[in-house]
Amino acid sequence: MAFTTALSGLNAASNNLAVTGNNIANANTVGFKKSRSEFADVYASSLGGVSNTTAGAGVRVANVAQQFNQGSLSFTDNNLDLAISGEGFFTMAKSPTETNDITYTRSGEFKLDKDGYLVNNQGKSLMVYKPNGTAVSDGFSTGVTQPVQINTLTGLPSATDTVSLAVNLNANETVPSVTPFDPTNNNSYNSQTSVTVYDSLGSPHILSTYYVKGASTASTTNWSVYHFMAEPATPTARTSINAGTYGTAVAAPATTTTLPTPAVMTFDSSGKLQSPVSGRFALSDYTILPATGAAPVKVGTMDFFGSTQVQEKFSVNTMTQNGLPAGRLTGIDIDDEGVIFARFSNGGSQTMGKVALTRFANTNGLAKIGDTAWGQSANSGEPIPGEAGANNFGLIQAGALESSNVELSAQLVNLIVAQQHYQANAQTITTENSIMQTILQIR
C-alpha cells in the first residue's frame, strides 16, 4: 500500500514540477497567466465508510488552476500594442470572414495584415463594436461586433459648408474714394483676405472677402463684405457670390461677373458687432466650371462672430473652415476607452470602431486552447460583453503590453519545494523497499 501511496505522491510532485516549469518557460510571454497545481487527498472507502484508523491512499491532482491576476504593463513604441488594465479579455475571431469562431485573450500584440485588418500573431482578427458614424459623438452599436479594417489608402474628403472669420476692421479707415466697388481696383475697398475651401471631391477653391467701409452715424458704422470664388490656377477669374440672411437659400448672381450682394455688418460705438448679432450670413452656391463631377460648394454659414472695429490695423484673428481635402493614412490612435481613430494627412480623423471586451463570471472555468487564448466552457458561464471603463471592465492602454504575471523568484522557490516533495516521496519508496527486503530475509 505504501508503494502506491508514494507513487501518487511522485505523480503529484511531478505535476507540480511541470506546472512550475511551464510558468518559468512563459515568464516573458505577453498576456500569459501563471498556473498552480491544486491537490486533494485520497481515501479508499467502502459501504461502511472510512475507518478512523484507515491510512490515506495518497494524493491526486484536483486541478491546475490559472491565476488571472493583473500583469504589469510594459510600454512599447507601437501604437497598435494594447493592454487591458483591469478586468476583461480581447474578443478575437478566427479570421475576418470567420467571425463566429470566437476566442479570448489578454495578449494585445496587434498589427495590420495585408488587407488592413487588425490581427494578432496568429492571424486572428480583433473584434470591435461597429461605429454609427464617423465621429465618437455618433456612438457605437454595442450589440454588433465586426473585424476592424483600417483604410490604408486615403481619408475621404469633406466639402466646406462653414467658414469662420473673426477680423478687426480699422476704425480710422475712410470710405473708399472709388465707387462702385470693383475687386480689381484696390481704391474701391479697404481690406481683403482669402481662405481656401474644398468641394465634395476635396479640390481646393479660393473664397475671397473684400471689406468696404460705409456710412457712419454717431453710434454705428456699416461695413459691406463682398464675396468671390476663384480657382487656384486662375485666381483673377473671380465668380461673384451673393450673401444673404443666415438660414435661408440665397440665389446666385445673374451672371458670374455681376456685382454680388454684400453682407452688411454694423458695429456700435464701442467697436462691437451689433448686427447681425450672431455674425452669420449665408452664401449662394458656387458651381464649378468646367464641371469636375464635384457638387457645387455650398457655404451655408459665413460666420463673422467675434469681429471688431477698433483703431488698429486690419487683422484676421480667426480663420477656419470645416472642409478637408483627400488625405493618406498617417497613423492610428486608440484611447483608453478603446475607440480606434484613423488619422489622415489632411488633418481629418475617422472612428473605425470601439474595442469589444468580454468577461466571465468564472474566469478559472475558461478552456485553455493555447497561444495565450481561452475559450468559453460550461464552467466559465456565458460571455458578458462590454466596453472599456464601464460595468467593471478595465481601461485600455495603447502602446503597452501586459506582461506575464509570473514572478520568477516565487517560481524558483516553488521549484525547490516541489523537488523536495519528489525526493521525499522517492524516499518513502526506498524505505518501503528496505522493509520488504528485511521481511524477505527472515528465515
GROMACS .gro file of C-alpha atoms in nm:
model
  443
    1MET     CA    1   0.000   0.000   0.000
    2ALA     CA    2   0.286   0.240   0.081
    3PHE     CA    3   0.425   0.188  -0.270
    4THR     CA    4   0.105   0.315  -0.437
    5THR     CA    5   0.076   0.599  -0.189
    6ALA     CA    6   0.432   0.708  -0.261
    7LEU     CA    7   0.375   0.671  -0.636
    8SER     CA    8   0.074   0.904  -0.614
    9GLY     CA    9   0.298   1.150  -0.430
   10LEU     CA   10   0.561   1.121  -0.706
   11ASN     CA   11   0.294   1.186  -0.970
   12ALA     CA   12   0.165   1.489  -0.778
   13ALA     CA   13   0.517   1.628  -0.728
   14SER     CA   14   0.592   1.565  -1.095
   15ASN     CA   15   0.279   1.758  -1.192
   16ASN     CA   16   0.382   2.043  -0.964
   17LEU     CA   17   0.727   2.048  -1.124
   18ALA     CA   18   0.572   2.051  -1.473
   19VAL     CA   19   0.336   2.337  -1.390
   20THR     CA   20   0.615   2.537  -1.227
   21GLY     CA   21   0.840   2.472  -1.524
   22ASN     CA   22   0.567   2.588  -1.761
   23ASN     CA   23   0.529   2.909  -1.560
   24ILE     CA   24   0.903   2.972  -1.577
   25ALA     CA   25   0.911   2.895  -1.951
   26ASN     CA   26   0.638   3.158  -2.011
   27ALA     CA   27   0.780   3.428  -1.786
   28ASN     CA   28   0.824   3.650  -2.095
   29THR     CA   29   0.505   3.552  -2.278
   30VAL     CA   30   0.277   3.854  -2.322
   31GLY     CA   31  -0.061   3.807  -2.157
   32PHE     CA   32   0.033   3.472  -2.001
   33LYS     CA   33  -0.134   3.375  -1.675
   34LYS     CA   34   0.053   3.154  -1.432
   35SER     CA   35  -0.096   2.829  -1.302
   36ARG     CA   36  -0.073   2.635  -0.980
   37SER     CA   37  -0.127   2.269  -0.901
   38GLU     CA   38  -0.409   2.201  -0.657
   39PHE     CA   39  -0.418   1.867  -0.478
   40ALA     CA   40  -0.668   1.652  -0.289
   41ASP     CA   41  -0.608   1.357  -0.057
   42VAL     CA   42  -0.735   1.009  -0.146
   43TYR     CA   43  -0.907   0.753   0.081
   44ALA     CA   44  -1.024   0.407  -0.007
   45SER     CA   45  -1.385   0.394   0.106
   46SER     CA   46  -1.641   0.114   0.133
   47LEU     CA   47  -2.013   0.089   0.205
   48GLY     CA   48  -1.929   0.122   0.571
   49GLY     CA   49  -1.741   0.447   0.512
   50VAL     CA   50  -1.384   0.525   0.606
   51SER     CA   51  -1.250   0.389   0.932
   52ASN     CA   52  -1.087   0.624   1.181
   53THR     CA   53  -0.777   0.409   1.161
   54THR     CA   54  -0.761   0.393   0.781
   55ALA     CA   55  -0.444   0.541   0.635
   56GLY     CA   56  -0.483   0.760   0.332
   57ALA     CA   57  -0.433   0.617  -0.017
   58GLY     CA   58  -0.221   0.906  -0.135
   59VAL     CA   59  -0.284   1.224  -0.329
   60ARG     CA   60  -0.431   1.325  -0.662
   61VAL     CA   61  -0.416   1.638  -0.877
   62ALA     CA   62  -0.752   1.810  -0.825
   63ASN     CA   63  -0.692   2.097  -1.067
   64VAL     CA   64  -0.433   2.301  -1.247
   65ALA     CA   65  -0.580   2.645  -1.186
   66GLN     CA   66  -0.470   2.956  -1.374
   67GLN     CA   67  -0.429   3.277  -1.178
   68PHE     CA   68  -0.585   3.572  -1.361
   69ASN     CA   69  -0.436   3.848  -1.151
   70GLN     CA   70  -0.310   4.158  -1.336
   71GLY     CA   71   0.031   4.151  -1.500
   72SER     CA   72   0.249   4.461  -1.510
   73LEU     CA   73   0.231   4.690  -1.815
   74SER     CA   74   0.534   4.730  -2.040
   75PHE     CA   75   0.531   5.032  -2.269
   76THR     CA   76   0.632   4.997  -2.634
   77ASP     CA   77   0.679   5.216  -2.942
   78ASN     CA   78   0.389   5.054  -3.127
   79ASN     CA   79   0.052   5.230  -3.103
   80LEU     CA   80  -0.123   4.908  -3.201
   81ASP     CA   81   0.001   4.726  -2.892
   82LEU     CA   82  -0.283   4.715  -2.641
   83ALA     CA   83  -0.304   4.620  -2.274
   84ILE     CA   84  -0.608   4.586  -2.050
   85SER     CA   85  -0.568   4.737  -1.706
   86GLY     CA   86  -0.839   4.562  -1.510
   87GLU     CA   87  -1.098   4.300  -1.598
   88GLY     CA   88  -1.180   4.176  -1.945
   89PHE     CA   89  -1.047   3.993  -2.249
   90PHE     CA   90  -0.996   4.100  -2.609
   91THR     CA   91  -1.254   3.933  -2.832
   92MET     CA   92  -1.091   3.756  -3.127
   93ALA     CA   93  -1.241   3.599  -3.440
   94LYS     CA   94  -1.067   3.314  -3.623
   95SER     CA   95  -1.039   3.536  -3.932
   96PRO     CA   96  -1.210   3.844  -4.081
   97THR     CA   97  -1.452   3.612  -4.262
   98GLU     CA   98  -1.500   3.355  -3.981
   99THR     CA   99  -1.643   3.575  -3.709
  100ASN     CA  100  -1.850   3.306  -3.534
  101ASP     CA  101  -1.540   3.119  -3.412
  102ILE     CA  102  -1.456   3.336  -3.109
  103THR     CA  103  -1.170   3.310  -2.861
  104TYR     CA  104  -1.049   3.544  -2.587
  105THR     CA  105  -0.704   3.672  -2.499
  106ARG     CA  106  -0.515   3.920  -2.282
  107SER     CA  107  -0.228   3.940  -2.530
  108GLY     CA  108  -0.252   4.267  -2.723
  109GLU     CA  109   0.027   4.230  -2.979
  110PHE     CA  110  -0.170   4.359  -3.279
  111LYS     CA  111  -0.067   4.459  -3.629
  112LEU     CA  112  -0.224   4.527  -3.970
  113ASP     CA  113  -0.242   4.241  -4.219
  114LYS     CA  114  -0.216   4.281  -4.596
  115ASP     CA  115  -0.585   4.373  -4.618
  116GLY     CA  116  -0.570   4.634  -4.341
  117TYR     CA  117  -0.735   4.420  -4.072
  118LEU     CA  118  -0.612   4.447  -3.714
  119VAL     CA  119  -0.488   4.097  -3.624
  120ASN     CA  120  -0.264   3.920  -3.372
  121ASN     CA  121   0.037   3.696  -3.437
  122GLN     CA  122  -0.190   3.401  -3.510
  123GLY     CA  123  -0.386   3.595  -3.771
  124LYS     CA  124  -0.697   3.623  -3.555
  125SER     CA  125  -0.900   3.941  -3.600
  126LEU     CA  126  -0.968   4.187  -3.319
  127MET     CA  127  -1.343   4.240  -3.288
  128VAL     CA  128  -1.484   4.590  -3.233
  129TYR     CA  129  -1.823   4.749  -3.191
  130LYS     CA  130  -1.949   4.899  -3.515
  131PRO     CA  131  -1.943   5.281  -3.529
  132ASN     CA  132  -2.273   5.455  -3.606
  133GLY     CA  133  -2.095   5.731  -3.794
  134THR     CA  134  -1.753   5.887  -3.843
  135ALA     CA  135  -1.736   6.070  -3.508
  136VAL     CA  136  -1.733   5.949  -3.146
  137SER     CA  137  -2.046   6.152  -3.078
  138ASP     CA  138  -2.236   5.931  -3.325
  139GLY     CA  139  -2.193   5.639  -3.084
  140PHE     CA  140  -2.136   5.268  -3.139
  141SER     CA  141  -2.363   4.967  -3.189
  142THR     CA  142  -2.259   4.768  -2.883
  143GLY     CA  143  -2.470   4.472  -2.992
  144VAL     CA  144  -2.289   4.442  -3.326
  145THR     CA  145  -1.926   4.330  -3.344
  146GLN     CA  146  -1.711   4.318  -3.654
  147PRO     CA  147  -1.344   4.293  -3.750
  148VAL     CA  148  -1.178   4.633  -3.774
  149GLN     CA  149  -1.029   4.723  -4.110
  150ILE     CA  150  -0.821   5.037  -4.139
  151ASN     CA  151  -0.847   5.228  -4.464
  152THR     CA  152  -0.483   5.227  -4.571
  153LEU     CA  153  -0.535   5.432  -4.885
  154THR     CA  154  -0.699   5.771  -4.840
  155GLY     CA  155  -0.903   5.973  -4.597
  156LEU     CA  156  -1.230   6.079  -4.753
  157PRO     CA  157  -1.261   6.449  -4.841
  158SER     CA  158  -1.522   6.668  -4.681
  159ALA     CA  159  -1.692   6.962  -4.850
  160THR     CA  160  -1.679   7.301  -4.679
  161ASP     CA  161  -2.012   7.431  -4.555
  162THR     CA  162  -1.896   7.660  -4.273
  163VAL     CA  163  -1.636   7.937  -4.277
  164SER     CA  164  -1.550   8.141  -3.967
  165LEU     CA  165  -1.368   8.474  -3.997
  166ALA     CA  166  -1.309   8.699  -3.700
  167VAL     CA  167  -1.143   9.017  -3.823
  168ASN     CA  168  -1.064   9.362  -3.694
  169LEU     CA  169  -1.160   9.646  -3.926
  170ASN     CA  170  -0.958   9.963  -3.879
  171ALA     CA  171  -1.187  10.234  -3.739
  172ASN     CA  172  -0.957  10.502  -3.887
  173GLU     CA  173  -1.027  10.391  -4.242
  174THR     CA  174  -1.227  10.626  -4.464
  175VAL     CA  175  -1.495  10.547  -4.718
  176PRO     CA  176  -1.317  10.441  -5.042
  177SER     CA  177  -1.273  10.715  -5.295
  178VAL     CA  178  -1.375  10.495  -5.587
  179THR     CA  179  -1.732  10.373  -5.625
  180PRO     CA  180  -1.892  10.138  -5.705
  181PHE     CA  181  -1.689   9.854  -5.558
  182ASP     CA  182  -1.458   9.682  -5.806
  183PRO     CA  183  -1.240   9.389  -5.689
  184THR     CA  184  -0.976   9.482  -5.949
  185ASN     CA  185  -0.937   9.835  -5.809
  186ASN     CA  186  -0.787   9.849  -5.460
  187ASN     CA  187  -0.910  10.208  -5.420
  188SER     CA  188  -1.267  10.079  -5.410
  189TYR     CA  189  -1.224   9.871  -5.093
  190ASN     CA  190  -1.043   9.898  -4.761
  191SER     CA  191  -0.921   9.543  -4.687
  192GLN     CA  192  -0.922   9.195  -4.833
  193THR     CA  193  -0.845   8.839  -4.725
  194SER     CA  194  -0.889   8.486  -4.863
  195VAL     CA  195  -0.949   8.137  -4.734
  196THR     CA  196  -0.919   7.802  -4.910
  197VAL     CA  197  -1.237   7.594  -4.915
  198TYR     CA  198  -1.299   7.244  -5.053
  199ASP     CA  199  -1.563   7.080  -5.271
  200SER     CA  200  -1.709   6.730  -5.234
  201LEU     CA  201  -1.410   6.574  -5.414
  202GLY     CA  202  -1.159   6.754  -5.195
  203SER     CA  203  -1.047   7.002  -5.462
  204PRO     CA  204  -0.949   7.347  -5.331
  205HIS     CA  205  -1.112   7.679  -5.424
  206ILE     CA  206  -1.033   8.032  -5.307
  207LEU     CA  207  -1.303   8.227  -5.124
  208SER     CA  208  -1.207   8.597  -5.111
  209THR     CA  209  -1.373   8.861  -4.894
  210TYR     CA  210  -1.349   9.236  -4.962
  211TYR     CA  211  -1.434   9.487  -4.687
  212VAL     CA  212  -1.578   9.827  -4.781
  213LYS     CA  213  -1.645  10.093  -4.519
  214GLY     CA  214  -1.985  10.255  -4.546
  215ALA     CA  215  -2.185  10.527  -4.380
  216SER     CA  216  -2.135  10.612  -4.012
  217THR     CA  217  -2.357  10.776  -3.753
  218ALA     CA  218  -2.281  10.900  -3.403
  219SER     CA  219  -2.319  10.546  -3.270
  220THR     CA  220  -2.283  10.299  -3.560
  221THR     CA  221  -2.070  10.217  -3.864
  222ASN     CA  222  -2.163   9.991  -4.153
  223TRP     CA  223  -1.919   9.769  -4.344
  224SER     CA  224  -2.008   9.580  -4.662
  225VAL     CA  225  -1.837   9.245  -4.726
  226TYR     CA  226  -1.826   9.122  -5.088
  227HIS     CA  227  -1.757   8.756  -5.162
  228PHE     CA  228  -1.593   8.599  -5.467
  229MET     CA  229  -1.482   8.247  -5.552
  230ALA     CA  230  -1.188   8.159  -5.777
  231GLU     CA  231  -0.977   7.863  -5.881
  232PRO     CA  232  -0.616   7.839  -5.753
  233ALA     CA  233  -0.485   7.816  -6.110
  234THR     CA  234  -0.673   8.133  -6.218
  235PRO     CA  235  -0.713   8.350  -5.906
  236THR     CA  236  -0.809   8.661  -6.103
  237ALA     CA  237  -1.102   8.490  -6.276
  238ARG     CA  238  -1.347   8.565  -5.996
  239THR     CA  239  -1.703   8.437  -5.965
  240SER     CA  240  -1.946   8.659  -5.774
  241ILE     CA  241  -2.114   8.506  -5.465
  242ASN     CA  242  -2.421   8.666  -5.309
  243ALA     CA  243  -2.461   8.696  -4.932
  244GLY     CA  244  -2.797   8.676  -4.761
  245THR     CA  245  -2.982   8.610  -4.438
  246TYR     CA  246  -2.847   8.314  -4.240
  247GLY     CA  247  -3.068   8.006  -4.260
  248THR     CA  248  -3.217   8.095  -4.600
  249ALA     CA  249  -3.140   7.979  -4.952
  250VAL     CA  250  -2.952   8.258  -5.130
  251ALA     CA  251  -2.988   8.294  -5.505
  252ALA     CA  252  -2.674   8.326  -5.714
  253PRO     CA  253  -2.600   8.647  -5.908
  254ALA     CA  254  -2.749   8.675  -6.258
  255THR     CA  255  -2.402   8.622  -6.410
  256THR     CA  256  -2.065   8.524  -6.269
  257THR     CA  257  -1.942   8.882  -6.313
  258THR     CA  258  -2.247   9.061  -6.173
  259LEU     CA  259  -2.160   9.267  -5.865
  260PRO     CA  260  -2.259   9.041  -5.575
  261THR     CA  261  -2.494   9.131  -5.293
  262PRO     CA  262  -2.272   9.207  -4.994
  263ALA     CA  263  -2.306   9.102  -4.632
  264VAL     CA  264  -2.359   9.418  -4.425
  265MET     CA  265  -2.214   9.430  -4.073
  266THR     CA  266  -2.300   9.708  -3.830
  267PHE     CA  267  -2.066   9.795  -3.540
  268ASP     CA  268  -2.162  10.000  -3.237
  269SER     CA  269  -1.970  10.292  -3.084
  270SER     CA  270  -1.752  10.053  -2.879
  271GLY     CA  271  -1.644   9.861  -3.189
  272LYS     CA  272  -1.854   9.551  -3.118
  273LEU     CA  273  -2.056   9.374  -3.385
  274GLN     CA  274  -2.414   9.488  -3.342
  275SER     CA  275  -2.588   9.343  -3.645
  276PRO     CA  276  -2.634   9.065  -3.716
  277VAL     CA  277  -2.597   8.962  -3.352
  278SER     CA  278  -2.487   8.611  -3.449
  279GLY     CA  279  -2.243   8.744  -3.707
  280ARG     CA  280  -2.371   8.483  -3.952
  281PHE     CA  281  -2.470   8.506  -4.317
  282ALA     CA  282  -2.549   8.251  -4.587
  283LEU     CA  283  -2.377   8.249  -4.927
  284SER     CA  284  -2.508   8.144  -5.266
  285ASP     CA  285  -2.378   7.822  -5.419
  286TYR     CA  286  -2.064   7.817  -5.629
  287THR     CA  287  -2.100   7.599  -5.938
  288ILE     CA  288  -1.763   7.472  -6.057
  289LEU     CA  289  -1.688   7.538  -6.424
  290PRO     CA  290  -1.576   7.348  -6.617
  291ALA     CA  291  -1.755   7.064  -6.440
  292THR     CA  292  -1.537   6.818  -6.250
  293GLY     CA  293  -1.803   6.588  -6.113
  294ALA     CA  294  -1.797   6.769  -5.777
  295ALA     CA  295  -2.115   6.911  -5.626
  296PRO     CA  296  -2.146   7.291  -5.600
  297VAL     CA  297  -1.972   7.444  -5.300
  298LYS     CA  298  -2.246   7.537  -5.051
  299VAL     CA  299  -2.121   7.768  -4.775
  300GLY     CA  300  -2.437   7.782  -4.569
  301THR     CA  301  -2.264   7.952  -4.276
  302MET     CA  302  -2.036   8.252  -4.324
  303ASP     CA  303  -1.959   8.343  -3.964
  304PHE     CA  304  -1.807   8.680  -3.868
  305PHE     CA  305  -1.886   8.646  -3.498
  306GLY     CA  306  -1.608   8.799  -3.287
  307SER     CA  307  -1.521   9.063  -3.548
  308THR     CA  308  -1.446   9.414  -3.421
  309GLN     CA  309  -1.394   9.768  -3.546
  310VAL     CA  310  -1.132   9.947  -3.339
  311GLN     CA  311  -0.841  10.181  -3.408
  312GLU     CA  312  -0.593   9.911  -3.507
  313LYS     CA  313  -0.470   9.786  -3.841
  314PHE     CA  314  -0.681   9.535  -4.027
  315SER     CA  315  -0.611   9.186  -3.893
  316VAL     CA  316  -0.751   8.836  -3.919
  317ASN     CA  317  -0.784   8.697  -3.568
  318THR     CA  318  -0.957   8.370  -3.656
  319MET     CA  319  -0.986   8.190  -3.988
  320THR     CA  320  -1.129   7.840  -4.001
  321GLN     CA  321  -1.330   7.626  -4.240
  322ASN     CA  322  -1.460   7.273  -4.192
  323GLY     CA  323  -1.374   7.118  -4.528
  324LEU     CA  324  -1.098   6.865  -4.592
  325PRO     CA  325  -0.905   6.755  -4.900
  326ALA     CA  326  -0.836   6.389  -4.962
  327GLY     CA  327  -0.560   6.253  -4.737
  328ARG     CA  328  -0.347   5.947  -4.676
  329LEU     CA  329  -0.333   5.744  -4.358
  330THR     CA  330  -0.068   5.880  -4.121
  331GLY     CA  331  -0.143   5.691  -3.801
  332ILE     CA  332  -0.384   5.506  -3.576
  333ASP     CA  333  -0.475   5.618  -3.225
  334ILE     CA  334  -0.663   5.416  -2.961
  335ASP     CA  335  -0.789   5.590  -2.648
  336ASP     CA  336  -0.835   5.440  -2.301
  337GLU     CA  337  -1.197   5.352  -2.377
  338GLY     CA  338  -1.089   5.150  -2.680
  339VAL     CA  339  -1.206   5.391  -2.952
  340ILE     CA  340  -0.992   5.342  -3.263
  341PHE     CA  341  -0.918   5.653  -3.470
  342ALA     CA  342  -0.757   5.661  -3.813
  343ARG     CA  343  -0.563   5.986  -3.867
  344PHE     CA  344  -0.505   6.125  -4.215
  345SER     CA  345  -0.263   6.375  -4.365
  346ASN     CA  346  -0.548   6.615  -4.442
  347GLY     CA  347  -0.595   6.671  -4.068
  348GLY     CA  348  -0.906   6.457  -4.054
  349SER     CA  349  -0.975   6.152  -3.842
  350GLN     CA  350  -1.232   5.877  -3.854
  351THR     CA  351  -1.359   5.641  -3.586
  352MET     CA  352  -1.309   5.283  -3.702
  353GLY     CA  353  -1.473   5.110  -3.406
  354LYS     CA  354  -1.457   5.053  -3.032
  355VAL     CA  355  -1.266   4.754  -2.893
  356ALA     CA  356  -1.509   4.485  -2.778
  357LEU     CA  357  -1.419   4.343  -2.437
  358THR     CA  358  -1.562   4.031  -2.275
  359ARG     CA  359  -1.557   3.897  -1.920
  360PHE     CA  360  -1.688   3.583  -1.749
  361ALA     CA  361  -1.844   3.504  -1.414
  362ASN     CA  362  -1.582   3.230  -1.362
  363THR     CA  363  -1.258   3.302  -1.545
  364ASN     CA  364  -1.098   2.990  -1.396
  365GLY     CA  365  -1.358   2.787  -1.582
  366LEU     CA  366  -1.235   2.904  -1.924
  367ALA     CA  367  -1.098   2.639  -2.156
  368LYS     CA  368  -0.724   2.670  -2.225
  369ILE     CA  369  -0.662   2.648  -2.600
  370GLY     CA  370  -0.302   2.769  -2.632
  371ASP     CA  371  -0.146   3.075  -2.799
  372THR     CA  372  -0.234   3.268  -2.482
  373ALA     CA  373  -0.603   3.231  -2.563
  374TRP     CA  374  -0.907   3.086  -2.390
  375GLY     CA  375  -1.246   2.963  -2.497
  376GLN     CA  376  -1.588   2.959  -2.336
  377SER     CA  377  -1.682   2.643  -2.146
  378ALA     CA  378  -1.970   2.516  -1.938
  379ASN     CA  379  -1.781   2.611  -1.623
  380SER     CA  380  -1.699   2.967  -1.729
  381GLY     CA  381  -2.056   3.078  -1.778
  382GLU     CA  382  -2.188   3.289  -2.065
  383PRO     CA  383  -1.967   3.567  -2.207
  384ILE     CA  384  -2.051   3.914  -2.077
  385PRO     CA  385  -1.976   4.175  -2.346
  386GLY     CA  386  -1.888   4.532  -2.256
  387GLU     CA  387  -1.679   4.842  -2.313
  388ALA     CA  388  -1.355   4.957  -2.156
  389GLY     CA  389  -1.411   5.169  -1.846
  390ALA     CA  390  -1.774   5.063  -1.794
  391ASN     CA  391  -1.953   4.790  -1.596
  392ASN     CA  392  -1.644   4.660  -1.414
  393PHE     CA  393  -1.433   4.642  -1.730
  394GLY     CA  394  -1.076   4.772  -1.720
  395LEU     CA  395  -0.929   5.053  -1.929
  396ILE     CA  396  -0.721   5.004  -2.241
  397GLN     CA  397  -0.366   5.132  -2.264
  398ALA     CA  398  -0.237   5.181  -2.617
  399GLY     CA  399   0.134   5.146  -2.681
  400ALA     CA  400   0.169   4.895  -2.397
  401LEU     CA  401   0.156   4.520  -2.339
  402GLU     CA  402   0.053   4.322  -2.033
  403SER     CA  403   0.349   4.117  -1.919
  404SER     CA  404   0.321   3.763  -1.785
  405ASN     CA  405   0.212   3.761  -1.420
  406VAL     CA  406   0.481   3.502  -1.337
  407GLU     CA  407   0.712   3.603  -1.053
  408LEU     CA  408   1.035   3.419  -1.122
  409SER     CA  409   1.163   3.433  -0.764
  410ALA     CA  410   0.844   3.274  -0.630
  411GLN     CA  411   0.853   3.008  -0.902
  412LEU     CA  412   1.214   2.918  -0.825
  413VAL     CA  413   1.123   2.872  -0.459
  414ASN     CA  414   0.827   2.658  -0.562
  415LEU     CA  415   1.062   2.456  -0.781
  416ILE     CA  416   1.278   2.375  -0.478
  417VAL     CA  417   0.973   2.281  -0.272
  418ALA     CA  418   0.841   2.054  -0.549
  419GLN     CA  419   1.182   1.892  -0.580
  420GLN     CA  420   1.186   1.821  -0.204
  421HIS     CA  421   0.840   1.668  -0.226
  422TYR     CA  422   0.955   1.447  -0.510
  423GLN     CA  423   1.264   1.338  -0.319
  424ALA     CA  424   1.061   1.273  -0.001
  425ASN     CA  425   0.815   1.051  -0.187
  426ALA     CA  426   1.102   0.870  -0.351
  427GLN     CA  427   1.244   0.816  -0.003
  428THR     CA  428   0.912   0.661   0.103
  429ILE     CA  429   0.953   0.404  -0.174
  430THR     CA  430   1.314   0.340  -0.070
  431THR     CA  431   1.211   0.287   0.292
  432GLU     CA  432   0.923   0.056   0.197
  433ASN     CA  433   1.158  -0.142  -0.025
  434SER     CA  434   1.409  -0.177   0.262
  435ILE     CA  435   1.130  -0.306   0.489
  436MET     CA  436   1.023  -0.557   0.225
  437GLN     CA  437   1.380  -0.678   0.189
  438THR     CA  438   1.402  -0.727   0.567
  439ILE     CA  439   1.085  -0.937   0.565
  440LEU     CA  440   1.205  -1.145   0.273
  441GLN     CA  441   1.534  -1.221   0.453
  442ILE     CA  442   1.356  -1.371   0.759
  443ARG     CA  443   1.430  -1.747   0.786
   0.00000   0.00000   0.00000
